[in-house]
Coordinates of C-alpha atoms in Angstrom, one line a residue:
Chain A
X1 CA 1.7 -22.5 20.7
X2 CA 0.6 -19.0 21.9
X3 CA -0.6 -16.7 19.7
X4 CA 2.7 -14.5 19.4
X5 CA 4.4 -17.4 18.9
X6 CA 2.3 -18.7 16.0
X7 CA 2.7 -15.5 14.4
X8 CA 6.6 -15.3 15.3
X9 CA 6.5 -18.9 13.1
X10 CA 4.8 -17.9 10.3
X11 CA 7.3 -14.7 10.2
X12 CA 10.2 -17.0 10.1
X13 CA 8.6 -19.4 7.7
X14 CA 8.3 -16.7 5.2
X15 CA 11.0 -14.4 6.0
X16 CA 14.2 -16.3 7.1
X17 CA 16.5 -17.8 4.8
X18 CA 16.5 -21.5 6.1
X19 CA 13.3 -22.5 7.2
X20 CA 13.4 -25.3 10.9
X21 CA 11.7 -28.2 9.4
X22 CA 10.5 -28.7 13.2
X23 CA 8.6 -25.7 13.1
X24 CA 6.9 -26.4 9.6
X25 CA 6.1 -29.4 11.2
X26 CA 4.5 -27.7 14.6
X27 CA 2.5 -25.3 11.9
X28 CA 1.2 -28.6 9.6
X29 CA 0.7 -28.4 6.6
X30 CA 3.9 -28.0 5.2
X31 CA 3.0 -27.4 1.7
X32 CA 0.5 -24.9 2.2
X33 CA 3.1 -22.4 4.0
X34 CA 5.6 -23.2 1.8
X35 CA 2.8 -21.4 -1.0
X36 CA 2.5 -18.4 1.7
X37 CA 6.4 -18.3 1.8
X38 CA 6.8 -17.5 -2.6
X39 CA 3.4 -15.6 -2.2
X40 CA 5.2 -13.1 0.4
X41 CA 8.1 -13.0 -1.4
X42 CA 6.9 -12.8 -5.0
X43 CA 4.7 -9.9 -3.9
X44 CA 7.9 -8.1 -2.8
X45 CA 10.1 -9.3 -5.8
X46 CA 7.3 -7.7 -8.3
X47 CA 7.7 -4.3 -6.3
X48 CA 11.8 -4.6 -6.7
X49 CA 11.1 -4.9 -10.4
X50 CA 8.6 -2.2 -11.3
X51 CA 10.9 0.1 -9.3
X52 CA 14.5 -0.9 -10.3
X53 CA 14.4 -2.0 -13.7
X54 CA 18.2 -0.7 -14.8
X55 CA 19.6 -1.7 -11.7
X56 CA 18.2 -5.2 -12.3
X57 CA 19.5 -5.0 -15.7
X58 CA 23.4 -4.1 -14.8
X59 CA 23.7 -6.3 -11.6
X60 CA 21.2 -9.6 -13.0
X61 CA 18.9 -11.6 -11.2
X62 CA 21.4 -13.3 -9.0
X63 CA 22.8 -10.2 -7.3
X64 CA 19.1 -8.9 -6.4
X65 CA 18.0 -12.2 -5.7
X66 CA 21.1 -13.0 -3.0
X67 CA 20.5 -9.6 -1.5
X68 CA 16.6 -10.0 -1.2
X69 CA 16.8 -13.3 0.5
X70 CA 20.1 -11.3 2.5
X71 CA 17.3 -8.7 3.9
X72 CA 14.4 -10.4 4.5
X73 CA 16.6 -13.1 6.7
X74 CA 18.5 -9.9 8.4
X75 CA 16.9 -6.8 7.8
X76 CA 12.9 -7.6 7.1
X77 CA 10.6 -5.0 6.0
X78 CA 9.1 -2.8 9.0
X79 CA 7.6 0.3 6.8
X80 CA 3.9 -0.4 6.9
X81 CA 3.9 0.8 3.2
X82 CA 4.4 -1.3 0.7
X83 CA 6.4 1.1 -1.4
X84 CA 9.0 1.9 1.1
X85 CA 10.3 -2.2 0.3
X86 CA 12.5 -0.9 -2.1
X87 CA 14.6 1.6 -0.1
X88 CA 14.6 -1.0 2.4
X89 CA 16.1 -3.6 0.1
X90 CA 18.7 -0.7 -1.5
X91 CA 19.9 0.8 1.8
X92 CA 20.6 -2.7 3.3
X93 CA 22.0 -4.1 0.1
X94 CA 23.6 -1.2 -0.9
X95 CA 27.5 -1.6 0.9
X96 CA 27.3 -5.0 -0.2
X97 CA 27.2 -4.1 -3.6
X98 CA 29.6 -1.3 -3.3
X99 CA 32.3 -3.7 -2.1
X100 CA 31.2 -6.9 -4.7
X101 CA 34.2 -6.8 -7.1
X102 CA 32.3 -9.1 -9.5
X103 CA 29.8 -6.4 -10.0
X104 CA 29.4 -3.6 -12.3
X105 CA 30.8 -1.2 -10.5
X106 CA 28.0 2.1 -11.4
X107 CA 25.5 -0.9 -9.9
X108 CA 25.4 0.7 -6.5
X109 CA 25.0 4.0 -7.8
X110 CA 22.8 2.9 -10.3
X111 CA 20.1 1.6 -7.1
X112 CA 20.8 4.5 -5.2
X113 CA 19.9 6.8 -8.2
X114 CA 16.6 4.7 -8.8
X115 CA 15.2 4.3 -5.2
X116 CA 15.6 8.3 -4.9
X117 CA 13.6 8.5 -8.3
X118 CA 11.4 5.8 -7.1
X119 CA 11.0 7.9 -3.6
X120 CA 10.6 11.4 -4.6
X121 CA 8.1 10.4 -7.4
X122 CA 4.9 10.2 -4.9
X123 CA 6.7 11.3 -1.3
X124 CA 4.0 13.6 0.3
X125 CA 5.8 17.3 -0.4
X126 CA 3.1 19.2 1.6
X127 CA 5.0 21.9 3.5
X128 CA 4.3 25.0 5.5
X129 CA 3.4 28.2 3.3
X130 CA 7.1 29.6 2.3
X131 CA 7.9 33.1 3.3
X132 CA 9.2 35.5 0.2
X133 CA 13.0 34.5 -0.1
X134 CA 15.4 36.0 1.4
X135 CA 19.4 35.4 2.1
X136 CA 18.6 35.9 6.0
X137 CA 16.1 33.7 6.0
X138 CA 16.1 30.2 6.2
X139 CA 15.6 28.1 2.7
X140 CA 12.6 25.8 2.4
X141 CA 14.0 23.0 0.5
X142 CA 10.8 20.6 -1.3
X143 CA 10.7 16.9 1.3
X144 CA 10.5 15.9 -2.8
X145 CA 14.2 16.0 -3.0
X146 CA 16.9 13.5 -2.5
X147 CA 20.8 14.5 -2.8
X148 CA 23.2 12.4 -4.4
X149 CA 27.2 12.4 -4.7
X150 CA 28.0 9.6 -7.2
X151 CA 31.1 7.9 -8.7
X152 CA 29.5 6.9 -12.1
X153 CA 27.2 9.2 -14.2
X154 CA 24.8 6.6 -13.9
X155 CA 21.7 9.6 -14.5
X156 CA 23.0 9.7 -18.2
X157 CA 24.0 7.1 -20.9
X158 CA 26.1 5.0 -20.9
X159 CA 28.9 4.7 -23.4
X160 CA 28.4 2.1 -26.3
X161 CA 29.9 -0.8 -24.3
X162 CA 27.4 0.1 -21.6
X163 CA 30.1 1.6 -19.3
X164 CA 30.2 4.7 -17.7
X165 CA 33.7 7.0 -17.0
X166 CA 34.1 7.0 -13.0
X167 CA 34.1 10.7 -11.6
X168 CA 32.4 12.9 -9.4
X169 CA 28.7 13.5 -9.8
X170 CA 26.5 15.9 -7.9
X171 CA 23.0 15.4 -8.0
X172 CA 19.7 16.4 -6.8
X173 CA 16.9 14.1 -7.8
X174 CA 13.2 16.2 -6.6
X175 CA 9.8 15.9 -8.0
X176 CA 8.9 18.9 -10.8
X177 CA 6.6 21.8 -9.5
X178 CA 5.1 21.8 -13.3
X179 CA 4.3 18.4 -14.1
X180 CA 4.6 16.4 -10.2
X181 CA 7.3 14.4 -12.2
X182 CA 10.7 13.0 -11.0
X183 CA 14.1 15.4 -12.1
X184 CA 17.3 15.4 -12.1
X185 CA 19.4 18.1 -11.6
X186 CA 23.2 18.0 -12.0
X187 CA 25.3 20.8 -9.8
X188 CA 28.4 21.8 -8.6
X189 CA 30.0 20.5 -5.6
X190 CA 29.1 24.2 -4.0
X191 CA 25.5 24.0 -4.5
X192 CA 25.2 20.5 -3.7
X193 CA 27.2 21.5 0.1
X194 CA 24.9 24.0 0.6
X195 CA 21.8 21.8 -0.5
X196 CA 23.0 19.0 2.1
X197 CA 23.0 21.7 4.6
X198 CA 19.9 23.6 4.5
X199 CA 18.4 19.7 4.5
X200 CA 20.4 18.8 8.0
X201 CA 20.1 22.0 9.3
X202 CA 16.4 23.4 8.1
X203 CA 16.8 26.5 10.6
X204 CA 20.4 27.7 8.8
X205 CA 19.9 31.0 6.8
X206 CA 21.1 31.2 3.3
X207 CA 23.9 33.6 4.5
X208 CA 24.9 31.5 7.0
X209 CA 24.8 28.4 4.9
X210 CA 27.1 30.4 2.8
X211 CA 29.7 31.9 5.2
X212 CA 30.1 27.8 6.5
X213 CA 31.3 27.1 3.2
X214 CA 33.6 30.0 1.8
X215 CA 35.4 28.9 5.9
X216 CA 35.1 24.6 5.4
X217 CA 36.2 25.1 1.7
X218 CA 38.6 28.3 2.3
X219 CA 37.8 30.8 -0.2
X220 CA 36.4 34.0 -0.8
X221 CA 32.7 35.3 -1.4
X222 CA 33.0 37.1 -4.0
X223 CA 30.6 39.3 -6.5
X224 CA 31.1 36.3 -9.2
X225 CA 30.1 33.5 -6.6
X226 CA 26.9 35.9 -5.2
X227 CA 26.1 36.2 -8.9
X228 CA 26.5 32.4 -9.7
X229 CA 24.9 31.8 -6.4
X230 CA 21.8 33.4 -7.3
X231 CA 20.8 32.4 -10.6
X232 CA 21.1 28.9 -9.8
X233 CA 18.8 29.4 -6.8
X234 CA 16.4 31.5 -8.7
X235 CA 16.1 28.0 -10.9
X236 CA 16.0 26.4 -8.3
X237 CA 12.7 28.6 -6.9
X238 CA 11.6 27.7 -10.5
X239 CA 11.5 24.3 -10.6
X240 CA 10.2 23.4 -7.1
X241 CA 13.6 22.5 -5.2
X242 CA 13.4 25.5 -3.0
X243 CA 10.2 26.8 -2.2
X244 CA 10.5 30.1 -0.8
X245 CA 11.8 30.6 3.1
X246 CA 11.1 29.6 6.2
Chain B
X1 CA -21.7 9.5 -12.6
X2 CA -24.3 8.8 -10.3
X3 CA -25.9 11.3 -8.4
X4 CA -28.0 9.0 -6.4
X5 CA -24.8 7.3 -4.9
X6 CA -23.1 10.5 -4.0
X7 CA -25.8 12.8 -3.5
X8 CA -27.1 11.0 -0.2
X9 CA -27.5 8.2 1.5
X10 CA -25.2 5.4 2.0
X11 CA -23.0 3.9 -0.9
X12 CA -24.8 0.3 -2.4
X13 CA -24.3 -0.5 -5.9
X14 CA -21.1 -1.9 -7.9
X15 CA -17.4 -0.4 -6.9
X16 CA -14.1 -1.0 -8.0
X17 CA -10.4 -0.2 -6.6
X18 CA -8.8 3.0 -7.5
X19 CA -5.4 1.4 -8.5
X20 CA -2.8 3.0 -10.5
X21 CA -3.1 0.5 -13.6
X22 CA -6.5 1.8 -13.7
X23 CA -6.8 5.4 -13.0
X24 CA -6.3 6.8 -16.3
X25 CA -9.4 4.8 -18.0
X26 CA -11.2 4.6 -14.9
X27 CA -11.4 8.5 -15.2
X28 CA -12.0 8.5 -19.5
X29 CA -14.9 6.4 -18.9
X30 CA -18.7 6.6 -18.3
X31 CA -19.8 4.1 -17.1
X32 CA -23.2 5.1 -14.4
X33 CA -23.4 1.4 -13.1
X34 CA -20.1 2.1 -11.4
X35 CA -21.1 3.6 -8.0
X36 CA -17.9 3.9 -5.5
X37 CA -14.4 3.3 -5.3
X38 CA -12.4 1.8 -3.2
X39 CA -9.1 3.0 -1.8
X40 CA -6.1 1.4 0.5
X41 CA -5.0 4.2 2.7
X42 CA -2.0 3.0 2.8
X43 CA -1.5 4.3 -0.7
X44 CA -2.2 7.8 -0.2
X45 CA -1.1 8.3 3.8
X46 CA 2.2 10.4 3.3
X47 CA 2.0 10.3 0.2
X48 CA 1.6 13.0 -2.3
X49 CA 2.5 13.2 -6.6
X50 CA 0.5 11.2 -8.6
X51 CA -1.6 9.6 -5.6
X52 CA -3.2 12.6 -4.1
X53 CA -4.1 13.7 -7.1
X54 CA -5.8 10.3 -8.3
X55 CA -7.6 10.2 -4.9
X56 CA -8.8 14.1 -5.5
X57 CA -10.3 13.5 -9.2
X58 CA -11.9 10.2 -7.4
X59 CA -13.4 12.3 -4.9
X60 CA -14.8 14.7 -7.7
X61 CA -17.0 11.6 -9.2
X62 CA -17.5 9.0 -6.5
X63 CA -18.2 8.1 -3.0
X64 CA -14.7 6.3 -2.0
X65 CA -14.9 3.5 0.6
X66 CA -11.9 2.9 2.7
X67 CA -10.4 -0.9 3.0
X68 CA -6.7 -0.7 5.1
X69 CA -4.3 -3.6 4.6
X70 CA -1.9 -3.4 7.8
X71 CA -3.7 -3.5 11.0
X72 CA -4.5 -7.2 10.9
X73 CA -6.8 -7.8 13.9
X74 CA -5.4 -10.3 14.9
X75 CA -1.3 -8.9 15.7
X76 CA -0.3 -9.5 19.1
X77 CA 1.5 -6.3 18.8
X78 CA -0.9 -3.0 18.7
X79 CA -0.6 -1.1 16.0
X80 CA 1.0 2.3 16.3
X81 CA -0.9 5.2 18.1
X82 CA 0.6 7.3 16.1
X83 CA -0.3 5.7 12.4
X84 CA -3.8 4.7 13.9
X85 CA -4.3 8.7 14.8
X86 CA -2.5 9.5 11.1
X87 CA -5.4 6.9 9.6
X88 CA -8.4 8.5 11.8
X89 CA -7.7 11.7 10.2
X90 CA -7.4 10.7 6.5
X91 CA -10.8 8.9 7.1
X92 CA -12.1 12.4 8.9
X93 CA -11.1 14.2 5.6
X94 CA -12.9 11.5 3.2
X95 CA -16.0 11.5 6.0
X96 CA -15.8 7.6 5.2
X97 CA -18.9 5.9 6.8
X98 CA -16.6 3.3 8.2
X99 CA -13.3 1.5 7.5
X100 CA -12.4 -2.2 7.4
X101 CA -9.5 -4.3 7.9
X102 CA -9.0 -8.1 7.9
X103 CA -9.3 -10.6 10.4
X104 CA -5.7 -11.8 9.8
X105 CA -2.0 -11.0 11.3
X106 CA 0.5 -9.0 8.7
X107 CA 3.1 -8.2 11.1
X108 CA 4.9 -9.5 14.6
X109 CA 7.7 -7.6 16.3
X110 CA 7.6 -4.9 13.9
X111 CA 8.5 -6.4 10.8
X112 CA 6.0 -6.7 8.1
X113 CA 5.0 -9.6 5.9
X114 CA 2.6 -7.0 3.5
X115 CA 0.3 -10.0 3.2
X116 CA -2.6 -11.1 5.0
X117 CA -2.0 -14.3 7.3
X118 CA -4.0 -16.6 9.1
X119 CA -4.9 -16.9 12.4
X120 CA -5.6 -19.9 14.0
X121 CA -9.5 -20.9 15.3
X122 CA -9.0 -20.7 18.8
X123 CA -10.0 -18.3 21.9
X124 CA -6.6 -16.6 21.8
X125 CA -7.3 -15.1 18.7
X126 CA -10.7 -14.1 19.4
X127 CA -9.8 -12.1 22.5
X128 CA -6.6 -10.5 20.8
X129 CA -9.1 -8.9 17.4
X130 CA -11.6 -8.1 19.7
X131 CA -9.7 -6.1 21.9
X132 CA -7.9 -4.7 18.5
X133 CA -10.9 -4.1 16.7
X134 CA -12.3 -2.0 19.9
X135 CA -8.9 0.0 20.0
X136 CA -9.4 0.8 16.4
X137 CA -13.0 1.8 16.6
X138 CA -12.1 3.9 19.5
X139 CA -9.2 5.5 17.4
X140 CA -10.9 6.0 14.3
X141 CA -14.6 7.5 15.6
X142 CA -16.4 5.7 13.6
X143 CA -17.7 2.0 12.8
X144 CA -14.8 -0.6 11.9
X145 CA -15.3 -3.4 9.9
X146 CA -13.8 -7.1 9.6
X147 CA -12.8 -8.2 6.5
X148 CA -12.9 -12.7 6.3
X149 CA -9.2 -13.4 4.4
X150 CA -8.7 -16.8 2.6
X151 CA -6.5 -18.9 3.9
X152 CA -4.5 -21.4 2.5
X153 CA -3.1 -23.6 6.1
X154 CA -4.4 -23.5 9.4
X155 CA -1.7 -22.6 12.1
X156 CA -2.0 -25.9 14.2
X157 CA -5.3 -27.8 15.0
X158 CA -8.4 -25.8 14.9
X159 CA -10.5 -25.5 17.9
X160 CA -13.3 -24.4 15.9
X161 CA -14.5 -24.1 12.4
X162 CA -14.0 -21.1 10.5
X163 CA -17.5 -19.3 10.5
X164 CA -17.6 -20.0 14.0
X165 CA -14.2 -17.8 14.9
X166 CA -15.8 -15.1 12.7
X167 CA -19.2 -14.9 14.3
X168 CA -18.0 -14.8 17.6
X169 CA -15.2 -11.9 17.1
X170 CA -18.1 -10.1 15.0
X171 CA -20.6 -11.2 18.3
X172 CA -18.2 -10.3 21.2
X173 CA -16.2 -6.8 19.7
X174 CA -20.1 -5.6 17.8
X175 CA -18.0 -5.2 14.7
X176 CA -19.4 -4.5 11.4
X177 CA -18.7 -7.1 8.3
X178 CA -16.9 -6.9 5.2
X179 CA -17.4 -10.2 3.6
X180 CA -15.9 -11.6 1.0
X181 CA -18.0 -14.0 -1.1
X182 CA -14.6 -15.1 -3.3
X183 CA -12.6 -15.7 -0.2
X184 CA -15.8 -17.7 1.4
X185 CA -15.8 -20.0 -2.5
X186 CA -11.7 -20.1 -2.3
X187 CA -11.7 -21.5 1.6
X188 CA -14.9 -23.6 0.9
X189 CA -12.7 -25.3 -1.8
X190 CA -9.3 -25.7 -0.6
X191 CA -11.0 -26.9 3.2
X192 CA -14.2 -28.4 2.0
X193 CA -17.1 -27.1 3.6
X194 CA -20.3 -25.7 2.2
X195 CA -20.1 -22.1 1.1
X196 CA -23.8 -21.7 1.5
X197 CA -24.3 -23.1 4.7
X198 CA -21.4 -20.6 6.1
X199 CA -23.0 -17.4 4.3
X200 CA -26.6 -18.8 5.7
X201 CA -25.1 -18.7 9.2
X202 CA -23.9 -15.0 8.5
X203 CA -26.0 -12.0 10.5
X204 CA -27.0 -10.2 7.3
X205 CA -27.2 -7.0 9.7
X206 CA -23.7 -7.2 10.5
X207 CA -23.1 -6.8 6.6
X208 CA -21.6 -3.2 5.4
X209 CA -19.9 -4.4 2.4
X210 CA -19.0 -7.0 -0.2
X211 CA -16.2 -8.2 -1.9
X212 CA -16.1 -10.4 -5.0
X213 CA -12.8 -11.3 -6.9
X214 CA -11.3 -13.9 -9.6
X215 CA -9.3 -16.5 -8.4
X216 CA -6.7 -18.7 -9.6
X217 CA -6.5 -22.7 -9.7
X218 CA -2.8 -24.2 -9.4
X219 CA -1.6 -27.1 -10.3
X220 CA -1.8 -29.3 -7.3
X221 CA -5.8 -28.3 -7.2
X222 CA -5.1 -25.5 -4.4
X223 CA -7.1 -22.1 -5.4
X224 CA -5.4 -19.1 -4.3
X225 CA -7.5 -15.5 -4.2
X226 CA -5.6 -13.6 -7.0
X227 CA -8.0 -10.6 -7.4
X228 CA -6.4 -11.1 -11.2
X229 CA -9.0 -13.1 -13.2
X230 CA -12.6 -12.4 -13.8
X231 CA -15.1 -13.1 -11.6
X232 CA -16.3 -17.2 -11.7
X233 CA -19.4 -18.0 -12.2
X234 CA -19.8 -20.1 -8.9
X235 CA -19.2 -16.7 -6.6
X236 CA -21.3 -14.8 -8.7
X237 CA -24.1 -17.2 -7.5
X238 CA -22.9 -17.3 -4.1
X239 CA -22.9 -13.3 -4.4
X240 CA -26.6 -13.2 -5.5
X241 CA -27.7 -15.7 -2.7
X242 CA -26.1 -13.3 0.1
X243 CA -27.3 -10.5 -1.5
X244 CA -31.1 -11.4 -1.4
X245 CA -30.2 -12.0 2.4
X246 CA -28.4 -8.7 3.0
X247 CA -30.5 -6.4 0.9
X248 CA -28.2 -3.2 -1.0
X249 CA -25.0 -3.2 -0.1
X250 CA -21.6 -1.7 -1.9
X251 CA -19.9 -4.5 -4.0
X252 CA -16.4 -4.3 -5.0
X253 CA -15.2 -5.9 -7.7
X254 CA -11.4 -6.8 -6.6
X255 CA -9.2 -6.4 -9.4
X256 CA -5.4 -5.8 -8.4
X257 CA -3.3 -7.5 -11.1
X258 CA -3.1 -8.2 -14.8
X259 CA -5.5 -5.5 -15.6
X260 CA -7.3 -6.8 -18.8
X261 CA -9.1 -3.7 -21.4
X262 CA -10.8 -1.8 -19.0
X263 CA -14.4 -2.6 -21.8
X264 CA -13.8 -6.0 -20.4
X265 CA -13.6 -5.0 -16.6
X266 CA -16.1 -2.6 -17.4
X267 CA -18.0 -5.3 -18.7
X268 CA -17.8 -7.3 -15.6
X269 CA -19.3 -4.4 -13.6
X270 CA -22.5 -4.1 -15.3
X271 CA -23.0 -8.1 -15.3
X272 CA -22.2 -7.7 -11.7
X273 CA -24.6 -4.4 -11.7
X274 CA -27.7 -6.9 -13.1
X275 CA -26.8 -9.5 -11.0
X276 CA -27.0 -7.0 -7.9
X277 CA -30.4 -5.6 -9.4
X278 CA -31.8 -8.9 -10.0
X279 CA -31.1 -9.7 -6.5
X280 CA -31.7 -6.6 -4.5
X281 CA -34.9 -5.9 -6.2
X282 CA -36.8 -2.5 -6.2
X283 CA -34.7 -1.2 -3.2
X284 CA -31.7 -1.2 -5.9
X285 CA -33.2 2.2 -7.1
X286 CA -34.4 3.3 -3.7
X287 CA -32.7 5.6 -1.9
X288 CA -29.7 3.4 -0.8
X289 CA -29.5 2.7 2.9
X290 CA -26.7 0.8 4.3
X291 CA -29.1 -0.6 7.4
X292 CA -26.5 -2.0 8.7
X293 CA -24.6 0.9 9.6
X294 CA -25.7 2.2 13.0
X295 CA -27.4 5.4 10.9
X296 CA -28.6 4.6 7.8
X297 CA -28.1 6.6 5.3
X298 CA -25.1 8.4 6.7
X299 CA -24.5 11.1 4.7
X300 CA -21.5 11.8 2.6
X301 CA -21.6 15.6 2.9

């Protein structure tokens, strides 16, 4: 065998989900890389663990399990960090688990809300030095913050049969200036529209932002909403979502 | 702290990772034999939080070393200019003296296995990590070390033993070495050869580095390299034997899992500090020079 394919085989021995007993064979030693196969993929599970203990919790071993094996046969990890495993095992098992009726059905939610706690806690939020804010400027929103529209209220207790009420929850998960650890902040659907896009559109000024939505969602800017408006982003200057302007 | 590690001269002496299970009583504790740390820069490239941080108060107290775990020397595939740039500037920032990696594979067509695999003993291999190992060193500015990984099957039928694959990549791409004493006991073991007749056949110039680590036994006799159980008794002899070849060096005790009290890892390092002393002799108090880097001495400032 050449050397890409040696290394091809020793990908597949690990990674996919039925291992050729021909190409065991060609690698010998079928024993030994059957040991390299659960040390790749213990090393991986231990990550899942440490980062999504609820979600582990509320959809069992099996689910996780069937969805790991799922990825690494389909979808194998290509981040050269280690950490990035788990939004790599969420975003590909993510629709599956949306759509599994035997599931809890806040399961989904419940990984999505973890892997964006999980990724804002250490992302590197390093950013040009923000301008003074201004409405006709454009925002700087921190790279420490992750938007979420859920069904469950999976960011707050559950009820005492461990169930949570299906609605609409608007969230913005983002690492605290003050103590570099990982918030939640609940919002409007408003706020969380114009969060989503200052993030998609980094060059749209706050004015802008806002004239977009009083047209998409048909209603007038009035002194109440300007007022509303700027409290909440004056906490948001507060707590490190928005850092100043562009 | 130790001035005489950071103050100038090369890092020798006794090291440890900075992990996150043992940050917090790494930085509560006083403990002078402990003379550098050792960092993955894959835990702290775009990263920020907790980790940059961790890495700051590091820099504050100790010399840190650099040890990647990606760029296997021996992938097919080159790495990414544009990660390999990312890593040269990180190292810039530490002014780290050099930077190793293994002589393993950890990823083909892009997908990662985020562990270190063997290569098989055969020409192939050499030419692919010496050509990587000279891209890298060309990348990073400064001198790149190869790392020897345990290994637990051989891909195929060796053409050659395993200290003889090692001394010619290290011969042919003039790379420096990071050897690892533990992984030299495990692979003695679990492929029965002589660990002292391979660390004998070692050029102690080569040397920049050492790594030491526990080690686990499993059932069916196989020893796997755990870096989660103290250090055996066997490698610490096998550590003191290369030593008195290779003269001061920087040791790192390995320790990456089931953290036990950090008095008992702390005791490890200073039996690992007397053992180093023991072996080194007077030049463990001399101003530390790692002669095997092209300028000894390279300063840290």
């Amino acid at each position: 065998m050449a050397l890409i394919d040696v290394e091809r085989a020793i990908l597949c021995a690990c990674f996919k989900d039925e291992v050729p007993e021909g190409l065991l064979a060609e690698l010998g030693d079928r024993r030994s890389w059957l040991v390299y196969r659960e040390l790749v993929r213990d090393r991986l599970r231990k990550e899942l663990r440490v980062a999504l203990p609820r979600t582990r919790r509320v959809l069992g071993d099996v689910a996780i399990e069937t969805a790991f094996r799922r990825q690494l046969d389909q979808t194998p990890p290509r981040s050269r960090f280690f950490r990035d495993v788990v939004l790599e095992l969420v975003t590909s098992a993510l629709p599956t688990w949306r759509a599994d009726p035997a599931l809890a059905p806040w399961g989904a939610d419940l990984a999505a809300y973890e892997a964006a706690i999980w990724e804002v806690s250490d992302i590197d939020a390093r950013t040009a030095e923000p301008r003074e804010f201004g409405f006709e400027r454009a925002p700087l929103l921190s790279p420490a913050l992750r938007l979420l529209t859920l069904a469950y209220p999976v960011h707050q207790g559950a009820d005492s049969a461990g169930r949570y009420a299906q609605g609409e929850h608007f969230l913005g998960v983002y690492r605290a200036a003050d103590d570099e650890r990982p918030r939640t902040w609940t919002m409007n659907r408003s706020t969380h529209s114009l969060l989503t896009m200052w993030q998609s559109d980094p060059q749209l000024t706050v004015s802008e932002a806002v004239r977009a939505l009083s047209r998409l969602r048909a209603f007038v800017v009035d002194e109440a909403f300007i007022d509303g408006l700027c409290g909440v982003l004056a906490e948001f200057l507060d707590a490190g979502i928005l850092l100043g302007s562009r | 702290m130790s001035t005489l590690s950071r103050s100038s001269g090369a890092v020798c002496g006794i090291g440890l990772g900075l992990r996150q299970g043992l940050a917090s009583d790494l930085f509560a504790s006083e403990l002078p034999e402990l003379r550098f740390v050792e960092i993955h820069p894959e835990n702290y490239l775009r990263r920020g939080g907790r980790f940059r941080v961790m890495l700051a108060r590091a820099r504050e107290r100790w010399p840190v070393l650099t040890h990647g775990l990606t760029l296997g020397f021996g992938a097919v595939e080159p790495a990414p200019h544009s990660y390999t740039r990312e890593l040269r500037d990180f190292l810039r920032e530490l002014d780290a003296p050099f930077h190793s990696e293994h002589l393993c594979f950890s990823s083909a067509d892009g997908v990662m296995l985020h562990d270190l695999m063997p290569l098989p003993f055969r020409k192939e291999a050499i030419d692919t990590a010496v050509l990587r190992i000279r891209e890298l060193r060309d990348t990073l500015e400064r001198p790149v070390a190869i790392e020897n990984v345990s290994y637990y099957a051989h891909p195929g039928q060796p053409h050659m033993s395993e200290v003889e694959f090692l001394l010619e990549v290290l011969e042919r791409s003039d790379a420096k070495l990071l050897l690892d004493v533990n992984n030299v006991f495990v692979n003695a073991k679990n492929h029965g050869f002589d660990p002292y007749a391979y660390l004998d056949r070692i050029p102690a110039q080569r040397v920049v580095q050492l790594h030491v680590a526990g080690h686990t036994v499993r059932k069916d006799g196989l020893i796997l390299d755990t870096h989660g159980e103290p250090v055996q008794d066997a490698v610490y002899a096998l550590l003191a034997h290369t030593l008195r070849r290779t003269g001061p060096r920087p040791v790192l005790l390995e320790r990456d899992q089931s953290f036990p009290k950090f008095e008992v890892l702390a005791q490890e390092v200073k039996r690992l500090d007397v053992l180093y002393r023991e072996a080194v002799g007077e030049q463990a108090d001399a101003e530390p020079q790692n002669q095997a880097l092209d300028q000894p001495g390279v300063p840290w400032r």
